[in-house]
CSV table of C-alpha atoms in Angstrom, one decimal:
chain,number,residue,atom,x,y,z
A,1,UNK,CA,151.3,35.8,129.6
A,2,UNK,CA,153.1,34.0,132.3
A,3,UNK,CA,152.3,30.5,133.6
A,4,UNK,CA,149.8,30.5,136.5
A,5,UNK,CA,150.1,27.9,139.2
A,6,UNK,CA,147.0,26.6,140.9
A,7,UNK,CA,147.4,26.6,144.7
A,8,UNK,CA,145.3,25.6,147.7
A,9,UNK,CA,144.5,28.5,150.1
A,10,UNK,CA,146.3,26.7,153.0
A,11,UNK,CA,149.6,26.9,151.0
A,12,UNK,CA,149.4,30.7,150.8
A,13,UNK,CA,150.8,30.8,154.3
A,14,UNK,CA,154.1,29.3,153.0
A,15,UNK,CA,154.6,32.1,150.4
A,16,UNK,CA,156.4,35.4,150.8
A,17,UNK,CA,155.1,38.6,149.3
A,18,UNK,CA,156.9,41.8,148.3
A,19,UNK,CA,155.7,45.3,149.2
A,20,UNK,CA,155.6,46.1,145.4
A,21,UNK,CA,152.3,46.9,143.8
A,22,UNK,CA,151.7,44.4,140.9
A,23,UNK,CA,149.2,46.6,139.0
A,24,UNK,CA,150.8,49.7,137.4
A,25,UNK,CA,147.6,51.6,136.5
A,26,UNK,CA,145.5,53.5,139.1
A,27,UNK,CA,142.4,52.5,137.0
A,28,UNK,CA,143.3,48.8,137.3
A,29,UNK,CA,143.8,49.2,141.1
A,30,UNK,CA,140.4,50.8,141.3
A,31,UNK,CA,138.8,47.9,139.4
A,32,UNK,CA,140.6,45.4,141.6
A,33,UNK,CA,139.3,47.1,144.7
A,34,UNK,CA,135.7,47.1,143.4
A,35,UNK,CA,136.0,43.4,142.4
A,36,UNK,CA,137.4,42.5,145.8
A,37,UNK,CA,134.5,44.2,147.6
A,38,UNK,CA,132.0,42.5,145.3
A,39,UNK,CA,133.7,39.1,146.0
A,40,UNK,CA,133.5,39.9,149.8
A,41,UNK,CA,129.7,40.5,149.5
A,42,UNK,CA,129.3,37.3,147.5
A,43,UNK,CA,131.4,35.3,150.0
A,44,UNK,CA,129.6,36.6,153.0
A,45,UNK,CA,126.0,36.4,151.7
A,46,UNK,CA,126.2,33.4,149.3
A,47,UNK,CA,129.4,31.6,150.2
A,48,UNK,CA,130.4,32.1,146.6
A,49,UNK,CA,134.0,31.4,145.7
A,50,UNK,CA,136.1,33.5,143.4
A,51,UNK,CA,139.4,33.0,141.6
A,52,UNK,CA,142.2,35.2,142.9
A,53,UNK,CA,145.3,35.5,140.7
A,54,UNK,CA,148.2,36.9,142.6
A,55,UNK,CA,152.0,37.2,142.6
A,56,UNK,CA,154.5,36.1,145.2
A,57,UNK,CA,157.8,37.9,146.0
A,58,UNK,CA,159.7,35.9,143.5
A,59,UNK,CA,157.3,36.8,140.7
A,60,UNK,CA,155.5,33.5,140.5
A,61,UNK,CA,151.8,33.9,139.6
A,62,UNK,CA,149.4,31.7,141.5
A,63,UNK,CA,145.6,31.3,141.4
A,64,UNK,CA,143.4,30.2,144.3
A,65,UNK,CA,139.7,29.3,144.2
A,66,UNK,CA,138.4,30.6,147.6
A,67,UNK,CA,135.8,32.6,149.5
A,68,UNK,CA,136.8,36.2,150.4
A,69,UNK,CA,135.6,36.9,153.9
A,70,UNK,CA,136.9,40.5,154.4
A,71,UNK,CA,138.7,43.2,152.4
A,72,UNK,CA,140.9,45.7,154.2
A,73,UNK,CA,143.1,48.5,152.8
A,74,UNK,CA,146.2,46.3,152.7
A,75,UNK,CA,145.0,42.7,153.0
A,76,UNK,CA,142.1,40.4,152.1
A,77,UNK,CA,141.1,37.7,154.6
A,78,UNK,CA,140.2,34.3,153.3
A,79,UNK,CA,138.7,31.4,155.2
A,80,UNK,CA,140.7,30.0,158.1
A,81,UNK,CA,142.3,33.4,158.8
A,82,UNK,CA,144.6,33.4,155.7
A,83,UNK,CA,145.7,36.8,154.7
A,84,UNK,CA,146.7,37.9,151.2
A,85,UNK,CA,148.2,41.3,150.4
A,86,UNK,CA,145.9,43.4,148.2
A,87,UNK,CA,149.0,44.8,146.4
A,88,UNK,CA,149.9,41.2,145.2
A,89,UNK,CA,146.5,40.5,143.6
A,90,UNK,CA,146.5,40.7,139.8
A,91,UNK,CA,143.0,39.6,139.1
A,92,UNK,CA,139.6,38.7,140.7
A,93,UNK,CA,137.3,36.4,138.7
């Protein structure tokens, strides 16, 4: 398992992301989508934060503790209008 760097959500704006999908299995991508929609519901109804683990273009793994406001086909929207590509997200806790 690679080292995961904790990051503040505001610092996500400074990262670059590749178009590459970080999850190889269609089942894992389905699970990620379900977890993201669940985290959106928790964020909107209860302001509950989740941990998003994701990978930047250079392969560095990061984790952010944040509220998910919206989930789209290609991006999730965090507080303050910060976007994170769905294809970069490794895990939702």
